[in-house]
CSV table of C-alpha atoms and ligand atoms in Angstrom, one decimal:
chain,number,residue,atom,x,y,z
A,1,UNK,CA,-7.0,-13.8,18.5
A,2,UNK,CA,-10.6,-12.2,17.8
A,3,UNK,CA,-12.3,-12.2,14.5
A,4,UNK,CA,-14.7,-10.0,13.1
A,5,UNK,CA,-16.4,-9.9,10.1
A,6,UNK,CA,-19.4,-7.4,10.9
A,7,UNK,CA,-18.5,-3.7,11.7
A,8,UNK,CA,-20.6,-4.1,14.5
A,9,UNK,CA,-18.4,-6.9,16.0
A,10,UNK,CA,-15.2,-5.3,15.5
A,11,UNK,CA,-16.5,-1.7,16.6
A,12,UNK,CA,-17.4,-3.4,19.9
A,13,UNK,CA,-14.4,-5.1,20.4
A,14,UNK,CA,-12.1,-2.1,19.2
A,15,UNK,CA,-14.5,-0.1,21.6
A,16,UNK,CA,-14.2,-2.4,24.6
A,17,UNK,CA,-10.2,-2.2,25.0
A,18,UNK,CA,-10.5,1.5,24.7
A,19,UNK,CA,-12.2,1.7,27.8
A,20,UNK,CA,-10.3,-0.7,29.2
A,21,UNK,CA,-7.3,2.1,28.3
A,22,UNK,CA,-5.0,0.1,25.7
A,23,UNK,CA,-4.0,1.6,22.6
A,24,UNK,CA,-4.6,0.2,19.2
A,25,UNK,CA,-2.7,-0.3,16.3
A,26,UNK,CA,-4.2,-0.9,12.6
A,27,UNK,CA,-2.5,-2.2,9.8
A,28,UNK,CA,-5.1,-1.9,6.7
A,29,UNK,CA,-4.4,-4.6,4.1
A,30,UNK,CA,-5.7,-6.4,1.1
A,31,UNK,CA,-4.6,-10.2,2.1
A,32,UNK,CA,-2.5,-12.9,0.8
A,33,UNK,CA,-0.5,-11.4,3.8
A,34,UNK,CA,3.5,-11.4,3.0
A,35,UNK,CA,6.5,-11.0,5.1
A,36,UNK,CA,5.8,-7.3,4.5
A,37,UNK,CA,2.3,-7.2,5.9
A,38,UNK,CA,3.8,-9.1,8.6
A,39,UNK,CA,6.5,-6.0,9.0
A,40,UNK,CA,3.7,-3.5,9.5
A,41,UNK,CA,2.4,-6.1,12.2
A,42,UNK,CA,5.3,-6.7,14.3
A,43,UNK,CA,5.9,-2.7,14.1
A,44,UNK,CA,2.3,-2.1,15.4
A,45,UNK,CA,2.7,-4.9,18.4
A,46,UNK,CA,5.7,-3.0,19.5
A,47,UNK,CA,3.9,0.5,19.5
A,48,UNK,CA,0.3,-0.7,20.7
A,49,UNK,CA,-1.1,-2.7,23.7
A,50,UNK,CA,-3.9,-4.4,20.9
A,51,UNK,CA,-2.9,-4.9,17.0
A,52,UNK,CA,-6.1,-5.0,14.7
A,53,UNK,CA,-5.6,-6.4,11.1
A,54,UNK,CA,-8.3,-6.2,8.0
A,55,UNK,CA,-8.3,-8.2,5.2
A,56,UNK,CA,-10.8,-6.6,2.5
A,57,UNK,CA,-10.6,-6.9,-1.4
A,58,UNK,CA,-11.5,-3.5,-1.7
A,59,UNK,CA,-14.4,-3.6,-4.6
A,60,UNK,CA,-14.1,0.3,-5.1
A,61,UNK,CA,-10.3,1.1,-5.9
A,62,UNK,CA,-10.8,-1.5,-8.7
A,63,UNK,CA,-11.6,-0.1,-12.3
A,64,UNK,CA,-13.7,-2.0,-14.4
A,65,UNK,CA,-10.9,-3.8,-16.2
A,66,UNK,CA,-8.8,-4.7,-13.4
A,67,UNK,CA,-7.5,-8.0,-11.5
A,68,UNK,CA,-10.2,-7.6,-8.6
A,69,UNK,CA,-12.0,-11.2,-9.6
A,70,UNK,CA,-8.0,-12.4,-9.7
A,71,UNK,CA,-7.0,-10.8,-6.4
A,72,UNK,CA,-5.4,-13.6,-4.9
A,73,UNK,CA,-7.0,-14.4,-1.2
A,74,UNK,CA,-6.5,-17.2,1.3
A,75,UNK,CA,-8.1,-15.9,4.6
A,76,UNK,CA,-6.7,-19.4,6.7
A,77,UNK,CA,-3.4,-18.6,5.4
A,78,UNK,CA,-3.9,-15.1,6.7
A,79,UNK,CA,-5.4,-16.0,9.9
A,80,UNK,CA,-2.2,-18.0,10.7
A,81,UNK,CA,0.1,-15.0,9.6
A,82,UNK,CA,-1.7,-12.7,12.2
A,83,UNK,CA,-1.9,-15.4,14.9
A,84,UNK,CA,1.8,-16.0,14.6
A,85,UNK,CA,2.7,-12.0,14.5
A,86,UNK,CA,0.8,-11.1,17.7
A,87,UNK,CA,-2.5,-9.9,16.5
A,88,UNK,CA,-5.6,-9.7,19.1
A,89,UNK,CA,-8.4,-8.9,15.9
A,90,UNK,CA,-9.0,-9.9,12.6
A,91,UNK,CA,-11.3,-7.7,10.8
A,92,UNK,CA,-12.2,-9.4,7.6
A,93,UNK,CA,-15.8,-7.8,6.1
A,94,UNK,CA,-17.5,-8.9,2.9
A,95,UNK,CA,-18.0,-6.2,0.4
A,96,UNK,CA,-21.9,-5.7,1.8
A,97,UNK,CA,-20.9,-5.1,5.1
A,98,UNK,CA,-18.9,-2.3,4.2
A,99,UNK,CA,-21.1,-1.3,1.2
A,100,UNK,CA,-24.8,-1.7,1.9
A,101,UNK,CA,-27.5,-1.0,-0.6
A,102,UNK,CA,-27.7,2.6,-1.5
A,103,UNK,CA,-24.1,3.7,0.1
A,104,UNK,CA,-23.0,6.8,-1.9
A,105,UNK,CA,-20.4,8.7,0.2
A,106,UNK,CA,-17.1,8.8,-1.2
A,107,UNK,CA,-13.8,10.7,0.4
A,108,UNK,CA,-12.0,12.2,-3.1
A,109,UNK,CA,-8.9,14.2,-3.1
A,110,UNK,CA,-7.7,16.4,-6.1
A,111,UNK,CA,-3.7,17.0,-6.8
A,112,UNK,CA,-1.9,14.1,-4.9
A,113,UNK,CA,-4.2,11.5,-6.5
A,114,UNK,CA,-3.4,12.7,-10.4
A,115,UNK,CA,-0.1,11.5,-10.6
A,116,UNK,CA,1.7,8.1,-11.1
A,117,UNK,CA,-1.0,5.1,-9.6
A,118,UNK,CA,-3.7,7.8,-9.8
A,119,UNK,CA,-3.2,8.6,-13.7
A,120,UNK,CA,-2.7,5.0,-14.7
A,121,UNK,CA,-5.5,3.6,-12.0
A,122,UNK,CA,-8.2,6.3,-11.8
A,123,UNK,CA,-10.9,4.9,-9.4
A,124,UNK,CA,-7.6,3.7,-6.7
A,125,UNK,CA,-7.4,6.8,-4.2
A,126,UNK,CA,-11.2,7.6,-4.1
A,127,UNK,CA,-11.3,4.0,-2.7
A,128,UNK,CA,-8.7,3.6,-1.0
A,129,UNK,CA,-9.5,7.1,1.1
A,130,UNK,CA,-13.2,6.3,1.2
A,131,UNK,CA,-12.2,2.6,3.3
A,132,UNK,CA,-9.5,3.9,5.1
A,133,UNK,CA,-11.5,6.4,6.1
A,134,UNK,CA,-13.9,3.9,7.3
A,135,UNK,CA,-11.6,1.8,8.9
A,136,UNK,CA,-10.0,4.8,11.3
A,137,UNK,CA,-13.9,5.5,12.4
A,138,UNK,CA,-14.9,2.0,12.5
A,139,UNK,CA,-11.7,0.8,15.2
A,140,UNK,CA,-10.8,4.2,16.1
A,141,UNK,CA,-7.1,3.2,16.4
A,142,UNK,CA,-4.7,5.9,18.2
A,143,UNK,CA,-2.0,4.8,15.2
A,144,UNK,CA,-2.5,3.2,11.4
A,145,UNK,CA,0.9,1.4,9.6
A,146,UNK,CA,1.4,1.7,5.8
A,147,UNK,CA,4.1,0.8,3.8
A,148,UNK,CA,6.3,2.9,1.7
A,149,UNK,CA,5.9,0.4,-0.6
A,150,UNK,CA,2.8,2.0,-1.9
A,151,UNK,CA,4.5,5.4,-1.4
A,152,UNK,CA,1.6,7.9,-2.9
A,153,UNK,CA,-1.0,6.0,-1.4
A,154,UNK,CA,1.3,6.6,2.5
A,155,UNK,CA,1.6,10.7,1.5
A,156,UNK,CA,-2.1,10.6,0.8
A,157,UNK,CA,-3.2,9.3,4.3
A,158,UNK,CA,-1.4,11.1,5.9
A,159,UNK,CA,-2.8,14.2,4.0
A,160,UNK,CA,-6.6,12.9,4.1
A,161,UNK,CA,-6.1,12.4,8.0
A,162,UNK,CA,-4.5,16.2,8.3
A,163,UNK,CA,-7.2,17.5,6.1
A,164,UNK,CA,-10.4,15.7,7.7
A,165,UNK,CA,-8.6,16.6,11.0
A,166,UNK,CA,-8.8,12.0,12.0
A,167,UNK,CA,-7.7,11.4,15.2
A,168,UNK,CA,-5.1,9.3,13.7
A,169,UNK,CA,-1.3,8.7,14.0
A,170,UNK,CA,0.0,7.2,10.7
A,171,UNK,CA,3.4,5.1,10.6
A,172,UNK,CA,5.3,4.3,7.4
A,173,UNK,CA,7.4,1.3,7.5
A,174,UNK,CA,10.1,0.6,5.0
A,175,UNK,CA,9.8,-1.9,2.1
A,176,UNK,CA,9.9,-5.5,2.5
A,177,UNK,CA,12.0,-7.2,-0.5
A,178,UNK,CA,13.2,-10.7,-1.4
A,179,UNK,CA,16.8,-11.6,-1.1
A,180,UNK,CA,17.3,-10.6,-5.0
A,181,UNK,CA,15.9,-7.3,-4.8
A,182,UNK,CA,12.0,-7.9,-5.8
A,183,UNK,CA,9.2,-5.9,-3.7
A,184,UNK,CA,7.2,-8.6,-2.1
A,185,UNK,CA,3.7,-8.0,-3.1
A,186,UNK,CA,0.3,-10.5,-2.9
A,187,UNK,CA,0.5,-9.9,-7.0
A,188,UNK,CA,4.0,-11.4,-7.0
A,189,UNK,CA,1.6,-15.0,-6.5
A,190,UNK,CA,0.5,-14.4,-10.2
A,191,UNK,CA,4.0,-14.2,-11.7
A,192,UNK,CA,5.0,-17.5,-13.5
A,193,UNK,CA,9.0,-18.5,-13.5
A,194,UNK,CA,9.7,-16.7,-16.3
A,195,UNK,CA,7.8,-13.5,-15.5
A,196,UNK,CA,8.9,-13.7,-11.6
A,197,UNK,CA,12.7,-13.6,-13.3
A,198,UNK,CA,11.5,-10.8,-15.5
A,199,UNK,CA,10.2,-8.6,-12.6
A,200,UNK,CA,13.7,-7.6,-11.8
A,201,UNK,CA,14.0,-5.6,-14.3
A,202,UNK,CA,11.6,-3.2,-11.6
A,203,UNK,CA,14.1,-2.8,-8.6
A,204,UNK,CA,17.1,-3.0,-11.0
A,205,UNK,CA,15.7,0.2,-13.3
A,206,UNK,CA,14.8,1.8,-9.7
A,207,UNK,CA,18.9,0.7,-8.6
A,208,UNK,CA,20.3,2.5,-11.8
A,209,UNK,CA,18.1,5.9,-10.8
A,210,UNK,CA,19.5,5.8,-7.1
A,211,UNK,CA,22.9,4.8,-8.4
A,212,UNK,CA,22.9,8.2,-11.2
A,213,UNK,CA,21.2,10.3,-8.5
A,214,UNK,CA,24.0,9.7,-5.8
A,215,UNK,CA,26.7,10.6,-8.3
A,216,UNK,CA,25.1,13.8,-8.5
A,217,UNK,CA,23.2,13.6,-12.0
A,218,UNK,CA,20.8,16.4,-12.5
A,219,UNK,CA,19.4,15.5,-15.9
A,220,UNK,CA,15.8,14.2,-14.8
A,221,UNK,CA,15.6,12.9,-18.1
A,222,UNK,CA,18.3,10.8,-18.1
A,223,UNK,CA,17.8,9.6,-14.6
A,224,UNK,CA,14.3,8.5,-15.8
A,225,UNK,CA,16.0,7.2,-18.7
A,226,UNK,CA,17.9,5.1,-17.0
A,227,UNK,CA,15.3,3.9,-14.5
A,228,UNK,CA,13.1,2.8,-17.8
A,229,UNK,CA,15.9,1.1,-19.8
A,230,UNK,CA,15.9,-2.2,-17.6
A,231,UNK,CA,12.5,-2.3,-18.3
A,232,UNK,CA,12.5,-1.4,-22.0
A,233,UNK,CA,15.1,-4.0,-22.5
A,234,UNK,CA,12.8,-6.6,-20.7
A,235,UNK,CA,10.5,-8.5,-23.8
A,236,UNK,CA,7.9,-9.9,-21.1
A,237,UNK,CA,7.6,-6.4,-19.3
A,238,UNK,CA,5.5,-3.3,-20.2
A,239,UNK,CA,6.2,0.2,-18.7
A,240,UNK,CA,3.1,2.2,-17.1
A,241,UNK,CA,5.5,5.0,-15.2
A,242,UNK,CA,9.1,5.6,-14.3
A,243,UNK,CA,8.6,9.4,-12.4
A,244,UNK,CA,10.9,11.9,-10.3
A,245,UNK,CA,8.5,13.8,-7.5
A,246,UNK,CA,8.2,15.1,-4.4
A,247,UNK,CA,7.5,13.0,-2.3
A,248,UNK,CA,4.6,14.7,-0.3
A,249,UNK,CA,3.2,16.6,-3.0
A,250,UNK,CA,3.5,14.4,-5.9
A,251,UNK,CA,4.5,16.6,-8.4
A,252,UNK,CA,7.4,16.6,-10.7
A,253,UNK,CA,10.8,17.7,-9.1
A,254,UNK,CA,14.3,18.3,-10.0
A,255,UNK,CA,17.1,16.0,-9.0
A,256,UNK,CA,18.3,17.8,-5.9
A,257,UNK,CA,14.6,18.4,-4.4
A,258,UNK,CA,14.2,16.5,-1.0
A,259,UNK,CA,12.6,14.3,0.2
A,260,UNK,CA,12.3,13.3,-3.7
A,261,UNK,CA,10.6,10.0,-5.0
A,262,UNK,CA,11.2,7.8,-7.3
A,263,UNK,CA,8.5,5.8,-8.5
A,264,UNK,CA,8.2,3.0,-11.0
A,265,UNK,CA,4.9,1.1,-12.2
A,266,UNK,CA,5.1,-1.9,-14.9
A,267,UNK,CA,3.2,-4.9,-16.5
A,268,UNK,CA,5.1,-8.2,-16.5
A,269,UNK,CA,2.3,-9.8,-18.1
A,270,UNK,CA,-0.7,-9.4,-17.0
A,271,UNK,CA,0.4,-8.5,-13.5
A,272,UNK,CA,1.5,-5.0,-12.4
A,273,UNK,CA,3.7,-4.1,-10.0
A,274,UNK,CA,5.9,-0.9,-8.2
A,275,UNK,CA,8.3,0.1,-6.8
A,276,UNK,CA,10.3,3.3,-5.3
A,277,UNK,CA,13.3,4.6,-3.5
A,278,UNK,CA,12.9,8.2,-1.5
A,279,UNK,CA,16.0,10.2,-1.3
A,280,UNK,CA,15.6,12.2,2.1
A,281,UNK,CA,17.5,15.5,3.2
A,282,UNK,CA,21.3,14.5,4.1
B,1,AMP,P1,-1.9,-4.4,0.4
B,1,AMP,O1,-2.5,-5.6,1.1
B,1,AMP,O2,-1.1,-4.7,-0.8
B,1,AMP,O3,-3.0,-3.4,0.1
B,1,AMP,O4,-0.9,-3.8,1.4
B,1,AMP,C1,-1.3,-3.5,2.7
B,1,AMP,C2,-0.2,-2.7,3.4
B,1,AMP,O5,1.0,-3.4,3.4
B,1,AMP,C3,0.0,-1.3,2.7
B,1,AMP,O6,0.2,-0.3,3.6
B,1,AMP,C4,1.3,-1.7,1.9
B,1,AMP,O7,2.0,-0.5,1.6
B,1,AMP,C5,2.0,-2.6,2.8
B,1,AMP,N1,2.9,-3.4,2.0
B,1,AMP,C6,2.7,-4.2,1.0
B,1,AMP,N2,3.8,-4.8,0.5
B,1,AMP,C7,4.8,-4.3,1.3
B,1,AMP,C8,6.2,-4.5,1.3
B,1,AMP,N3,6.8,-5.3,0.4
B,1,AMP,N4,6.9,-3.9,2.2
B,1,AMP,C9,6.3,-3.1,3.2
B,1,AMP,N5,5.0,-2.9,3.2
B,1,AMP,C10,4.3,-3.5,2.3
């Protein structure tokens, strides 16, 4: 396995095997990789002759009283996970590299970006498009993996990449959950033995919606009722969302609208987390 850590480096790597005629897959992350990064991984090795990872603690989808300085990171650990999943290059940048002195272009979206992470996080999508974007012309992969686990962040790549025309195919992979229901995540690291308990009360609010939705409930209300109550009943856990949308446009939906997703944010502690289910067409 390769590592780069200067876009330079990894541009001429990237480069080299697409004249050589492979095709490349990219799986952008954060690190503290989990089985769930390693999901997007193995999926890419399948589809792709070379797999590029990066690892970058992205400074700018942070607001000013968020867990950036927390952010857990362990680039060894990661450097194993890759190795063992069939990477060929680790692209792990500081935040100069990727943000040199007097950098002021930003890629913003309006609409898909107001709604559940967007409202609660504002600066998140402008940063997460602006070093996505950067990424796709930086390795120039022929495909990108994403997880529905972060399921308005997946409909808004795929709709920055159709709007800024990127030569980019982009996969979503399915979510990646402990045996007991919890979304893996690299915040679940934070959670202490009570809280990590507590967290449940997530994919068991998000198990009620699903479970009122397939026995045809239409009240959107009480379906969001539901999906909240686990969560109200929960003393250690705060609620930031519990939403009905569609899922490529984001915006509030009935009960019978398809693809429809359900999304749930909430603070266990000092750590938050989410979660979602998409019902599809039948
Ligand atoms: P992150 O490092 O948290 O920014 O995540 C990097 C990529 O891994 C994103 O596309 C996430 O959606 C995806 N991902 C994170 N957690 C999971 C999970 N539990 N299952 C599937 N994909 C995930």
């Amino acid at each position: 396995m390769e590592f780069a850590k200067t876009v330079e480096a990894a541009r001429r790597q990237a480069g080299a095997w697409k004249t050589e005629g492979c095709t490349i897959g990219l799986v952008p992350t954060m690190g503290y990789l989990h089985d769930g990064h390693a999901s997007l991984i193995r999926r890419a090795a399948a589809d792709n002759d070379k797999v590029v990872v990066s690892v970058f603690v992205n400074p700018m989808q942070f607001g000013v009283s968020e867990d950036l300085a927390e952010y857990p990171r362990d680039i060894e650990r990661d450097g194993d996970v890759c190795r063992q999943n069939g990477v060929h290059l680790l692209f792990s940048p500081d935040a100069g590299e990727l943000y040199p002195d007097g950098f002021c272009s930003f890629v913003d979206m309006s609409g898909l970006t107001d709604a559940l992470c967007g409202r609660s996080r504002p600066a998140l999508f402008r940063g997460v498009c602006t070093v996505v974007a950067k990424l796709f012309h930086i390795i120039q992969p022929h495909t990108a993996y994403f997880g529905q686990k972060d399921a308005q962040q997946l409909a808004i790549i795929r709709r920055m990449t159709a709007d800024l025309n990127l030569p980019v195919n982009i996969v979503g992979c399915p979510v990646v959950r402990e045996p007991d229901g919890l979304a893996l995540s690299s915040r679940n690291k934070h959670l202490n033995p009570a809280e990590r308990k507590a967290a449940l009360c997530l994919s068991a609010g998000l198990a009620e919606g699903r479970r009122l939705l397939e026995n045809g409930e239409t009240d959107v209300r009480r379906i969001k009722a539901a999906v909240r109550a686990p969560m109200e009943a929960e003393p250690l856990a705060r609620v930031d969302y519990a939403e009905l949308v569609d899922a490529d446009g984001m915006r509030p939906a009935a009960a019978a609208h398809r693809p429809l997703l359900c999304a749930a944010a909430v603070f266990i502690g000092a750590t938050r987390l989410i979660d979602n289910f998409i019902l599809d067409a039948e």
